[in-house]
PDB file of C-alpha atoms (C1' of nucleotides) in Angstrom:
ATOM      1  CA  MET A   1       7.512  -1.371 -17.991  1.00 90.00           C
ATOM      2  CA  ARG A   2       7.590  -2.517 -14.795  1.00 94.00           C
ATOM      3  CA  SER A   3       5.827  -5.454 -14.053  1.00 96.00           C
ATOM      4  CA  ILE A   4       2.169  -4.930 -12.458  1.00 96.00           C
ATOM      5  CA  GLY A   5       3.946  -6.815  -9.370  1.00 96.00           C
ATOM      6  CA  LYS A   6       6.861  -4.931  -9.170  1.00 96.00           C
ATOM      7  CA  LYS A   7       4.662  -1.578  -9.289  1.00 97.00           C
ATOM      8  CA  ILE A   8       2.590  -3.112  -6.220  1.00 97.00           C
ATOM      9  CA  GLU A   9       5.417  -3.925  -4.444  1.00 97.00           C
ATOM     10  CA  LEU A  10       7.234  -0.175  -4.836  1.00 97.00           C
ATOM     11  CA  LEU A  11       3.751   1.152  -3.987  1.00 98.00           C
ATOM     12  CA  ARG A  12       3.259  -0.856  -0.796  1.00 97.00           C
ATOM     13  CA  SER A  13       6.780  -0.127  -0.163  1.00 97.00           C
ATOM     14  CA  ILE A  14       5.801   3.469  -0.009  1.00 97.00           C
ATOM     15  CA  ALA A  15       2.898   3.477   1.643  1.00 97.00           C
ATOM     16  CA  HIS A  16       3.661   3.727   5.198  1.00 97.00           C
ATOM     17  CA  PRO A  17       4.013   7.072   7.316  1.00 97.00           C
ATOM     18  CA  ALA A  18       7.487   6.569   8.395  1.00 97.00           C
ATOM     19  CA  ARG A  19       8.329   5.180   5.071  1.00 97.00           C
ATOM     20  CA  ILE A  20       7.391   8.303   3.357  1.00 98.00           C
ATOM     21  CA  LYS A  21       8.861  10.179   5.526  1.00 97.00           C
ATOM     22  CA  ILE A  22      12.507   8.264   5.488  1.00 97.00           C
ATOM     23  CA  LEU A  23      12.260   8.392   1.754  1.00 97.00           C
ATOM     24  CA  ASP A  24      11.383  12.239   1.701  1.00 97.00           C
ATOM     25  CA  GLU A  25      14.787  12.840   3.821  1.00 95.00           C
ATOM     26  CA  LEU A  26      16.657  10.267   1.826  1.00 96.00           C
ATOM     27  CA  ALA A  27      15.460  12.146  -1.412  1.00 95.00           C
ATOM     28  CA  LYS A  28      17.859  15.286   0.088  1.00 94.00           C
ATOM     29  CA  GLY A  29      20.614  13.096   0.881  1.00 91.00           C
ATOM     30  CA  VAL A  30      22.325  10.264   2.721  1.00 92.00           C
ATOM     31  CA  LYS A  31      20.943   9.671   6.308  1.00 93.00           C
ATOM     32  CA  CYS A  32      22.011   6.747   9.155  1.00 92.00           C
ATOM     33  CA  VAL A  33      19.922   4.819  10.974  1.00 93.00           C
ATOM     34  CA  SER A  34      20.030   7.485  13.969  1.00 90.00           C
ATOM     35  CA  ASP A  35      18.970  10.740  12.200  1.00 91.00           C
ATOM     36  CA  PHE A  36      15.983   8.739  10.964  1.00 92.00           C
ATOM     37  CA  GLU A  37      15.084   7.542  15.090  1.00 87.00           C
ATOM     38  CA  GLU A  38      16.049  11.288  16.053  1.00 81.00           C
ATOM     39  CA  PHE A  39      12.756  12.770  13.718  1.00 86.00           C
ATOM     40  CA  LEU A  40      10.580   9.876  12.951  1.00 92.00           C
ATOM     41  CA  GLU A  41       9.130   9.628  16.650  1.00 90.00           C
ATOM     42  CA  ILE A  42       9.795   5.678  16.603  1.00 94.00           C
ATOM     43  CA  SER A  43      12.342   2.934  18.142  1.00 95.00           C
ATOM     44  CA  GLN A  44      15.688   2.529  16.826  1.00 94.00           C
ATOM     45  CA  PRO A  45      14.199  -1.470  15.790  1.00 95.00           C
ATOM     46  CA  ASN A  46      11.507  -0.245  14.082  1.00 96.00           C
ATOM     47  CA  VAL A  47      13.761   2.154  12.161  1.00 97.00           C
ATOM     48  CA  SER A  48      15.574  -0.491  10.944  1.00 96.00           C
ATOM     49  CA  GLN A  49      12.672  -2.945  10.242  1.00 96.00           C
ATOM     50  CA  HIS A  50      11.429  -0.090   8.006  1.00 97.00           C
ATOM     51  CA  LEU A  51      14.880   0.759   6.329  1.00 97.00           C
ATOM     52  CA  SER A  52      15.271  -3.413   5.896  1.00 96.00           C
ATOM     53  CA  LEU A  53      12.072  -3.343   4.500  1.00 97.00           C
ATOM     54  CA  LEU A  54      13.012  -0.949   1.985  1.00 97.00           C
ATOM     55  CA  ARG A  55      16.134  -2.575   1.038  1.00 96.00           C
ATOM     56  CA  ARG A  56      14.776  -5.938   0.696  1.00 95.00           C
ATOM     57  CA  HIS A  57      11.932  -4.358  -1.910  1.00 95.00           C
ATOM     58  CA  GLY A  58      15.350  -2.651  -3.977  1.00 95.00           C
ATOM     59  CA  VAL A  59      14.003   0.797  -3.290  1.00 97.00           C
ATOM     60  CA  ILE A  60      17.458   2.180  -0.913  1.00 96.00           C
ATOM     61  CA  ASP A  61      20.572   0.192  -0.268  1.00 95.00           C
ATOM     62  CA  PHE A  62      23.627   1.366   1.803  1.00 93.00           C
ATOM     63  CA  TYR A  63      27.127   1.931   2.708  1.00 91.00           C
ATOM     64  CA  VAL A  64      29.027   1.029   5.646  1.00 89.00           C
ATOM     65  CA  ASP A  65      30.788   4.250   7.327  1.00 84.00           C
ATOM     66  CA  GLY A  66      32.593   2.767  10.478  1.00 83.00           C
ATOM     67  CA  ARG A  67      29.850   2.163  12.767  1.00 86.00           C
ATOM     68  CA  LEU A  68      27.572   3.729  10.682  1.00 90.00           C
ATOM     69  CA  LYS A  69      25.284   2.307   8.058  1.00 93.00           C
ATOM     70  CA  CYS A  70      24.307   5.136   5.237  1.00 93.00           C
ATOM     71  CA  TYR A  71      21.219   4.807   3.446  1.00 95.00           C
ATOM     72  CA  PHE A  72      20.359   5.956   0.075  1.00 95.00           C
ATOM     73  CA  LEU A  73      17.721   5.907  -2.719  1.00 96.00           C
ATOM     74  CA  VAL A  74      18.578   3.189  -5.461  1.00 96.00           C
ATOM     75  CA  ASP A  75      15.144   3.124  -7.287  1.00 97.00           C
ATOM     76  CA  PRO A  76      15.139   6.326 -10.116  1.00 96.00           C
ATOM     77  CA  MET A  77      10.912   6.519  -9.568  1.00 97.00           C
ATOM     78  CA  ILE A  78      11.041   7.177  -5.994  1.00 98.00           C
ATOM     79  CA  PRO A  79      12.070  10.908  -6.335  1.00 97.00           C
ATOM     80  CA  GLU A  80       9.529  11.212  -9.338  1.00 97.00           C
ATOM     81  CA  LEU A  81       7.007   9.793  -7.531  1.00 98.00           C
ATOM     82  CA  LEU A  82       7.799  11.774  -3.914  1.00 98.00           C
ATOM     83  CA  SER A  83       8.071  14.773  -6.475  1.00 98.00           C
ATOM     84  CA  VAL A  84       4.090  14.374  -7.544  1.00 98.00           C
ATOM     85  CA  LEU A  85       2.864  13.685  -4.150  1.00 97.00           C
ATOM     86  CA  ASN A  86       4.436  16.725  -2.765  1.00 97.00           C
ATOM     87  CA  THR A  87       2.624  18.733  -5.574  1.00 96.00           C
ATOM     88  CA  ASP A  88      -0.355  21.033  -4.842  1.00 94.00           C
ATOM     89  CA  HIS A  89      -3.224  20.048  -7.782  1.00 91.00           C
ATOM     90  CA  ALA A  90      -5.433  22.700  -8.326  1.00 83.00           C
ATOM     91  CA  SER A  91      -8.841  20.926  -8.158  1.00 85.00           C
ATOM     92  CA  GLU A  92     -10.517  17.825  -9.049  1.00 85.00           C
ATOM     93  CA  LEU A  93     -10.190  16.039 -12.575  1.00 86.00           C
ATOM     94  CA  PRO A  94     -13.262  17.384 -14.865  1.00 83.00           C
ATOM     95  CA  ALA A  95     -15.971  14.974 -14.815  1.00 76.00           C
ATOM     96  CA  PRO A  96     -16.607  13.068 -18.254  1.00 80.00           C
ATOM     97  CA  ALA A  97     -18.688  15.383 -20.726  1.00 67.00           C
ATOM     98  CA  CYS A  98     -20.882  12.489 -22.169  1.00 60.00           C
ATOM     99  CA  CYS A  99     -21.233   8.805 -21.224  1.00 54.00           C
ATOM    100  CA  PRO A 100     -18.952   6.777 -23.584  1.00 51.00           C
ATOM    101  CA  VAL A 101     -19.991   3.400 -21.720  1.00 48.00           C
ATOM    102  CA  THR A 102     -17.888   0.698 -23.506  1.00 49.00           C
ATOM    103  CA  ARG A 103     -20.432  -2.243 -23.579  1.00 46.00           C
ATOM    104  CA  LYS A 104     -21.675  -1.124 -26.731  1.00 39.00           C
ATOM    105  CA  GLY A 105     -24.730  -2.793 -28.390  1.00 34.00           C
ATOM    106  CA  LYS A 106     -26.473  -3.712 -25.055  1.00 39.00           C
ATOM    107  CA  TYR A 107     -27.629  -0.707 -24.127  1.00 35.00           C
ATOM    108  CA  PRO A 108     -28.242   1.462 -27.096  1.00 31.00           C
ATOM    109  CA  GLY A 109     -29.691   4.580 -28.069  1.00 30.00           C
ATOM    110  CA  GLU A 110     -29.299   8.019 -25.788  1.00 29.00           C
ATOM    111  CA  ARG A 111     -28.119   7.923 -22.497  1.00 32.00           C
ATOM    112  CA  LYS A 112     -28.059  11.346 -20.550  1.00 31.00           C
ATOM    113  CA  ARG A 113     -26.318  11.879 -17.595  1.00 29.00           C
ATOM    114  CA  LYS A 114     -28.589  11.515 -14.301  1.00 30.00           C
ATOM    115  CA  GLN A 115     -28.148  12.916 -10.949  1.00 29.00           C
ATOM    116  CA  LYS A 116     -24.685  11.561  -9.210  1.00 31.00           C
ATOM    117  CA  THR A 117     -26.965   9.644  -6.722  1.00 30.00           C
ATOM    118  CA  SER A 118     -25.574   9.468  -3.226  1.00 31.00           C
ATOM    119  CA  VAL A 119     -24.979   5.742  -2.560  1.00 30.00           C
ATOM    120  CA  GLU A 120     -24.084   6.078   1.153  1.00 28.00           C
TER     121      GLU A 120
ATOM    122  CA  MET B   1       0.340  19.997   0.160  1.00 91.00           C
ATOM    123  CA  ARG B   2      -1.740  16.994   1.151  1.00 95.00           C
ATOM    124  CA  SER B   3      -0.844  15.765   4.796  1.00 96.00           C
ATOM    125  CA  ILE B   4       0.988  12.866   4.991  1.00 96.00           C
ATOM    126  CA  GLY B   5      -2.130  10.800   6.012  1.00 96.00           C
ATOM    127  CA  LYS B   6      -3.682  11.912   2.726  1.00 96.00           C
ATOM    128  CA  LYS B   7      -1.015  10.620   0.678  1.00 97.00           C
ATOM    129  CA  ILE B   8      -0.738   7.089   2.586  1.00 97.00           C
ATOM    130  CA  GLU B   9      -4.653   6.560   1.928  1.00 97.00           C
ATOM    131  CA  LEU B  10      -3.918   7.285  -1.677  1.00 97.00           C
ATOM    132  CA  LEU B  11      -0.874   5.230  -2.151  1.00 98.00           C
ATOM    133  CA  ARG B  12      -2.939   2.469  -0.706  1.00 97.00           C
ATOM    134  CA  SER B  13      -5.625   3.270  -2.366  1.00 97.00           C
ATOM    135  CA  ILE B  14      -3.752   1.899  -5.532  1.00 97.00           C
ATOM    136  CA  ALA B  15      -1.452  -0.411  -4.325  1.00 97.00           C
ATOM    137  CA  HIS B  16      -3.521  -3.600  -5.271  1.00 97.00           C
ATOM    138  CA  PRO B  17      -3.153  -5.246  -8.510  1.00 97.00           C
ATOM    139  CA  ALA B  18      -7.026  -5.169  -9.350  1.00 97.00           C
ATOM    140  CA  ARG B  19      -7.347  -1.938  -8.294  1.00 97.00           C
ATOM    141  CA  ILE B  20      -4.343  -0.228 -10.419  1.00 98.00           C
ATOM    142  CA  LYS B  21      -5.706  -2.257 -13.249  1.00 97.00           C
ATOM    143  CA  ILE B  22      -8.804  -0.708 -12.872  1.00 97.00           C
ATOM    144  CA  LEU B  23      -7.004   3.063 -12.622  1.00 97.00           C
ATOM    145  CA  ASP B  24      -5.196   2.353 -15.917  1.00 97.00           C
ATOM    146  CA  GLU B  25      -8.541   1.819 -17.343  1.00 95.00           C
ATOM    147  CA  LEU B  26     -10.200   5.159 -16.072  1.00 96.00           C
ATOM    148  CA  ALA B  27      -7.048   6.825 -17.192  1.00 95.00           C
ATOM    149  CA  LYS B  28      -8.343   6.226 -20.470  1.00 94.00           C
ATOM    150  CA  GLY B  29     -12.456   6.951 -19.964  1.00 92.00           C
ATOM    151  CA  VAL B  30     -15.121   6.213 -18.333  1.00 92.00           C
ATOM    152  CA  LYS B  31     -16.114   2.318 -17.626  1.00 93.00           C
ATOM    153  CA  CYS B  32     -18.788   0.633 -15.920  1.00 92.00           C
ATOM    154  CA  VAL B  33     -18.750  -2.241 -13.639  1.00 93.00           C
ATOM    155  CA  SER B  34     -19.033  -5.221 -15.976  1.00 90.00           C
ATOM    156  CA  ASP B  35     -16.456  -3.774 -18.311  1.00 91.00           C
ATOM    157  CA  PHE B  36     -14.404  -4.375 -15.308  1.00 92.00           C
ATOM    158  CA  GLU B  37     -14.967  -7.560 -14.796  1.00 86.00           C
ATOM    159  CA  GLU B  38     -14.449  -8.794 -18.457  1.00 80.00           C
ATOM    160  CA  PHE B  39     -10.807  -8.080 -18.426  1.00 85.00           C
ATOM    161  CA  LEU B  40      -9.832  -8.565 -14.773  1.00 92.00           C
ATOM    162  CA  GLU B  41     -10.353 -12.185 -14.046  1.00 89.00           C
ATOM    163  CA  ILE B  42     -12.191 -11.475 -10.594  1.00 93.00           C
ATOM    164  CA  SER B  43     -15.754 -11.417  -9.535  1.00 93.00           C
ATOM    165  CA  GLN B  44     -18.650  -8.830  -9.778  1.00 94.00           C
ATOM    166  CA  PRO B  45     -18.717  -8.829  -5.989  1.00 94.00           C
ATOM    167  CA  ASN B  46     -15.040  -8.106  -5.702  1.00 96.00           C
ATOM    168  CA  VAL B  47     -14.575  -5.567  -8.592  1.00 96.00           C
ATOM    169  CA  SER B  48     -17.627  -3.953  -7.068  1.00 96.00           C
ATOM    170  CA  GLN B  49     -15.458  -3.937  -3.281  1.00 96.00           C
ATOM    171  CA  HIS B  50     -12.481  -2.660  -4.962  1.00 97.00           C
ATOM    172  CA  LEU B  51     -14.595   0.286  -6.876  1.00 97.00           C
ATOM    173  CA  SER B  52     -15.973   1.289  -3.374  1.00 96.00           C
ATOM    174  CA  LEU B  53     -13.209   1.285  -1.647  1.00 97.00           C
ATOM    175  CA  LEU B  54     -11.622   3.719  -4.873  1.00 97.00           C
ATOM    176  CA  ARG B  55     -14.588   5.631  -4.251  1.00 96.00           C
ATOM    177  CA  ARG B  56     -14.417   5.635  -0.461  1.00 95.00           C
ATOM    178  CA  HIS B  57     -11.035   7.013  -0.617  1.00 95.00           C
ATOM    179  CA  GLY B  58     -12.032   9.904  -3.058  1.00 95.00           C
ATOM    180  CA  VAL B  59     -10.241   8.375  -5.969  1.00 97.00           C
ATOM    181  CA  ILE B  60     -12.590   7.879  -8.434  1.00 96.00           C
ATOM    182  CA  ASP B  61     -16.622   8.424  -8.469  1.00 95.00           C
ATOM    183  CA  PHE B  62     -19.300   7.541 -10.616  1.00 93.00           C
ATOM    184  CA  TYR B  63     -22.612   8.453 -12.266  1.00 92.00           C
ATOM    185  CA  VAL B  64     -25.631   6.571 -12.940  1.00 89.00           C
ATOM    186  CA  ASP B  65     -26.578   5.800 -16.353  1.00 86.00           C
ATOM    187  CA  GLY B  66     -29.702   3.510 -16.906  1.00 85.00           C
ATOM    188  CA  ARG B  67     -28.453   0.268 -15.093  1.00 87.00           C
ATOM    189  CA  LEU B  68     -25.314   1.227 -15.285  1.00 90.00           C
ATOM    190  CA  LYS B  69     -22.547   2.753 -12.845  1.00 93.00           C
ATOM    191  CA  CYS B  70     -20.248   4.616 -14.763  1.00 93.00           C
ATOM    192  CA  TYR B  71     -17.343   5.283 -13.203  1.00 95.00           C
ATOM    193  CA  PHE B  72     -14.344   7.959 -13.586  1.00 95.00           C
ATOM    194  CA  LEU B  73     -11.490   9.608 -12.119  1.00 96.00           C
ATOM    195  CA  VAL B  74     -11.466  12.470 -10.062  1.00 96.00           C
ATOM    196  CA  ASP B  75      -8.383  12.628  -7.832  1.00 97.00           C
ATOM    197  CA  PRO B  76      -5.614  14.390 -10.408  1.00 96.00           C
ATOM    198  CA  MET B  77      -2.667  12.801  -8.689  1.00 97.00           C
ATOM    199  CA  ILE B  78      -3.974   9.581  -9.836  1.00 98.00           C
ATOM    200  CA  PRO B  79      -2.744  10.340 -14.089  1.00 97.00           C
ATOM    201  CA  GLU B  80       0.260  11.772 -12.785  1.00 97.00           C
ATOM    202  CA  LEU B  81       0.934   9.074 -10.641  1.00 98.00           C
ATOM    203  CA  LEU B  82       0.348   6.369 -13.115  1.00 98.00           C
ATOM    204  CA  SER B  83       2.213   8.080 -15.887  1.00 98.00           C
ATOM    205  CA  VAL B  84       5.481   8.204 -13.201  1.00 98.00           C
ATOM    206  CA  LEU B  85       4.679   4.020 -13.122  1.00 97.00           C
ATOM    207  CA  ASN B  86       4.494   3.552 -16.495  1.00 97.00           C
ATOM    208  CA  THR B  87       7.553   5.133 -17.429  1.00 96.00           C
ATOM    209  CA  ASP B  88      10.828   3.225 -18.014  1.00 94.00           C
ATOM    210  CA  HIS B  89      13.625   4.630 -15.887  1.00 91.00           C
ATOM    211  CA  ALA B  90      16.735   3.658 -17.471  1.00 82.00           C
ATOM    212  CA  SER B  91      19.137   2.707 -14.568  1.00 85.00           C
ATOM    213  CA  GLU B  92      19.541   3.437 -10.623  1.00 84.00           C
ATOM    214  CA  LEU B  93      20.185   6.205  -9.237  1.00 85.00           C
ATOM    215  CA  PRO B  94      24.065   7.121  -8.898  1.00 82.00           C
ATOM    216  CA  ALA B  95      25.351   6.227  -6.009  1.00 74.00           C
ATOM    217  CA  PRO B  96      26.331   8.962  -3.283  1.00 79.00           C
ATOM    218  CA  ALA B  97      29.627  10.243  -4.324  1.00 65.00           C
ATOM    219  CA  CYS B  98      31.044  10.731  -0.876  1.00 58.00           C
ATOM    220  CA  CYS B  99      29.777  10.262   2.726  1.00 52.00           C
ATOM    221  CA  PRO B 100      27.625  12.974   3.892  1.00 50.00           C
ATOM    222  CA  VAL B 101      26.728  11.849   7.398  1.00 47.00           C
ATOM    223  CA  THR B 102      24.864  14.405   9.187  1.00 46.00           C
ATOM    224  CA  ARG B 103      25.632  13.185  12.832  1.00 43.00           C
ATOM    225  CA  LYS B 104      28.259  15.683  13.165  1.00 36.00           C
ATOM    226  CA  GLY B 105      30.801  15.541  15.887  1.00 33.00           C
ATOM    227  CA  LYS B 106      30.401  12.409  17.035  1.00 36.00           C
ATOM    228  CA  TYR B 107      32.677  10.787  14.693  1.00 32.00           C
ATOM    229  CA  PRO B 108      35.160  13.367  13.247  1.00 29.00           C
ATOM    230  CA  GLY B 109      37.506  12.811  10.519  1.00 29.00           C
ATOM    231  CA  GLU B 110      38.269  11.451   7.439  1.00 27.00           C
ATOM    232  CA  ARG B 111      35.631   8.641   6.324  1.00 30.00           C
ATOM    233  CA  LYS B 112      36.291   6.725   3.301  1.00 29.00           C
ATOM    234  CA  ARG B 113      34.061   5.236   1.748  1.00 28.00           C
ATOM    235  CA  LYS B 114      34.073   1.056   2.267  1.00 29.00           C
ATOM    236  CA  GLN B 115      32.625  -1.611   0.249  1.00 29.00           C
ATOM    237  CA  LYS B 116      28.898  -2.201  -0.127  1.00 30.00           C
ATOM    238  CA  THR B 117      29.130  -5.382   2.149  1.00 28.00           C
ATOM    239  CA  SER B 118      26.235  -7.507   1.497  1.00 29.00           C
ATOM    240  CA  VAL B 119      24.306  -7.833   4.318  1.00 27.00           C
ATOM    241  CA  GLU B 120      22.125 -11.112   3.348  1.00 25.00           C
TER     242      GLU B 120
ATOM    243  C1'  DT C   1      39.820  -8.132  25.264  1.00 90.71           C
ATOM    244  C1'  DA C   2      35.870  -5.662  27.130  1.00 90.71           C
ATOM    245  C1'  DA C   3      32.561  -2.118  26.876  1.00 90.71           C
ATOM    246  C1'  DT C   4      30.115   0.640  24.030  1.00 90.71           C
ATOM    247  C1'  DA C   5      27.665   2.256  20.013  1.00 90.71           C
ATOM    248  C1'  DA C   6      25.234   1.617  16.214  1.00 90.71           C
ATOM    249  C1'  DT C   7      22.154  -1.004  13.812  1.00 90.71           C
ATOM    250  C1'  DA C   8      20.032  -5.847  13.151  1.00 90.71           C
ATOM    251  C1'  DT C   9      16.769  -9.890  13.726  1.00 90.71           C
ATOM    252  C1'  DT C  10      13.318 -12.687  16.028  1.00 90.71           C
ATOM    253  C1'  DT C  11       8.895 -13.476  18.057  1.00 90.71           C
ATOM    254  C1'  DG C  12       4.387 -13.062  19.299  1.00 90.71           C
ATOM    255  C1'  DC C  13       0.451 -10.385  19.326  1.00 90.71           C
ATOM    256  C1'  DA C  14      -3.018  -7.152  17.476  1.00 90.71           C
ATOM    257  C1'  DT C  15      -4.794  -5.245  13.557  1.00 90.71           C
ATOM    258  C1'  DA C  16      -5.755  -4.437   8.617  1.00 90.71           C
ATOM    259  C1'  DT C  17      -6.792  -6.238   4.208  1.00 90.71           C
ATOM    260  C1'  DA C  18      -8.257  -9.565   0.775  1.00 90.71           C
ATOM    261  C1'  DT C  19     -10.775 -12.840  -0.843  1.00 90.71           C
ATOM    262  C1'  DT C  20     -14.962 -16.154  -1.617  1.00 90.71           C
ATOM    263  C1'  DA C  21     -20.101 -17.177  -1.478  1.00 90.71           C
ATOM    264  C1'  DA C  22     -24.552 -16.456  -0.322  1.00 90.71           C
ATOM    265  C1'  DT C  23     -27.692 -12.883  -0.877  1.00 90.71           C
ATOM    266  C1'  DA C  24     -30.034  -8.238  -1.488  1.00 90.71           C
ATOM    267  C1'  DC C  25     -30.970  -4.111  -3.916  1.00 90.71           C
ATOM    268  C1'  DA C  26     -32.778  -1.082  -7.507  1.00 90.71           C
ATOM    269  C1'  DA C  27     -33.919   0.131 -12.180  1.00 90.71           C
ATOM    270  C1'  DA C  28     -35.529  -1.485 -16.532  1.00 90.71           C
ATOM    271  C1'  DG C  29     -38.531  -3.627 -19.941  1.00 90.71           C
ATOM    272  C1'  DG C  30     -42.219  -6.323 -20.797  1.00 90.71           C
TER     273       DG C  30
ATOM    274  C1'  DC D   1     -46.182  -5.970 -11.020  1.00 90.71           C
ATOM    275  C1'  DC D   2     -42.497  -9.693 -11.910  1.00 90.71           C
ATOM    276  C1'  DT D   3     -38.407 -10.676 -14.279  1.00 90.71           C
ATOM    277  C1'  DT D   4     -33.949  -9.799 -15.431  1.00 90.71           C
ATOM    278  C1'  DT D   5     -30.004  -7.532 -15.291  1.00 90.71           C
ATOM    279  C1'  DG D   6     -26.481  -4.734 -13.375  1.00 90.71           C
ATOM    280  C1'  DT D   7     -24.657  -3.729  -8.718  1.00 90.71           C
ATOM    281  C1'  DA D   8     -23.874  -4.000  -3.597  1.00 90.71           C
ATOM    282  C1'  DT D   9     -23.425  -5.341   0.687  1.00 90.71           C
ATOM    283  C1'  DT D  10     -22.836  -8.834   3.904  1.00 90.71           C
ATOM    284  C1'  DA D  11     -20.337 -12.752   6.533  1.00 90.71           C
ATOM    285  C1'  DA D  12     -17.149 -15.598   6.961  1.00 90.71           C
ATOM    286  C1'  DT D  13     -12.019 -16.793   6.517  1.00 90.71           C
ATOM    287  C1'  DA D  14      -7.639 -16.551   5.134  1.00 90.71           C
ATOM    288  C1'  DT D  15      -3.614 -13.249   4.593  1.00 90.71           C
ATOM    289  C1'  DA D  16      -0.806 -10.105   5.261  1.00 90.71           C
ATOM    290  C1'  DT D  17       1.311  -5.861   7.499  1.00 90.71           C
ATOM    291  C1'  DG D  18       2.600  -3.277  11.696  1.00 90.71           C
ATOM    292  C1'  DC D  19       4.864  -3.022  16.538  1.00 90.71           C
ATOM    293  C1'  DA D  20       6.902  -3.868  20.592  1.00 90.71           C
ATOM    294  C1'  DA D  21      10.001  -6.485  23.544  1.00 90.71           C
ATOM    295  C1'  DA D  22      14.163  -9.395  23.720  1.00 90.71           C
ATOM    296  C1'  DT D  23      17.684 -10.516  21.843  1.00 90.71           C
ATOM    297  C1'  DA D  24      21.710 -10.807  18.674  1.00 90.71           C
ATOM    298  C1'  DT D  25      25.476  -8.686  15.513  1.00 90.71           C
ATOM    299  C1'  DT D  26      29.178  -5.729  14.260  1.00 90.71           C
ATOM    300  C1'  DA D  27      32.878  -2.474  14.554  1.00 90.71           C
ATOM    301  C1'  DT D  28      34.977   1.326  17.197  1.00 90.71           C
ATOM    302  C1'  DT D  29      37.085   2.743  21.585  1.00 90.71           C
ATOM    303  C1'  DA D  30      39.253   1.791  26.057  1.00 90.71           C
TER     304       DA D  30
END
DNA sequence: TAATAATATTTGCATATATTAATACAAAGG
DNA sequence: CCTTTGTATTAATATATGCAAATATTATTA
């Protein structure tokens, strides 16, 4: 399995509005730099910076085609992650039924669930 | 579907070694603060900070049980994301077969794929 | 070979995030 | 009440990230 460090590296690569849009596009197919420049509304150097970050982190790569650099996905986790992120989830997870506190022994006996007191 | 902003918020919440460990644990069941203190090797205040961040971002919540606060997952995307992250993916995605450049018209004619020249 | 097109790199600054230490608070239990 | 236990908040500082502007690089076309 991928190390914690690698997972964090991947997540941080994705966790940016420009980059997640880039990846959503690349999930559909190869694109070159100026393609992104058009539909993201950021400068060319900035597009390049994001692409180069994604490449440094092993998420994407490119091949050269004349003057163009054609970027594509290489990390097989990306399409799956994007697909989860793009899924509609109906509702919150159910709250835990009881109170399975793990610090055994210290606070024994019955513990009924109390009000979910706000702490703001 | 969740907005870009919300996706980024979620990803950034997850993208930290302590927090992803916290979430991996919570995916197994309810835990209180001092449970984390043990198996993460960070101070109690730091654990609290991470938990409170996750709560602010709507990823987890807690109920009070005597002296303890029992934390649990609320965002239904989390278990799925963790499961993808914890999956072994055999290999890289296949490189694109040809060169489907989208900037039509500007560079017409045949474009053969060139060497994937390293740019380090 | 000069000009242009496409992309990349560097630098500096602003903002955001992380870590640590000190302190505060709140609920139980005596 | 007074103490202990469990958790939270604040403040100070360090580190990382993001962006814009200027400049560089590389391949193609004239």
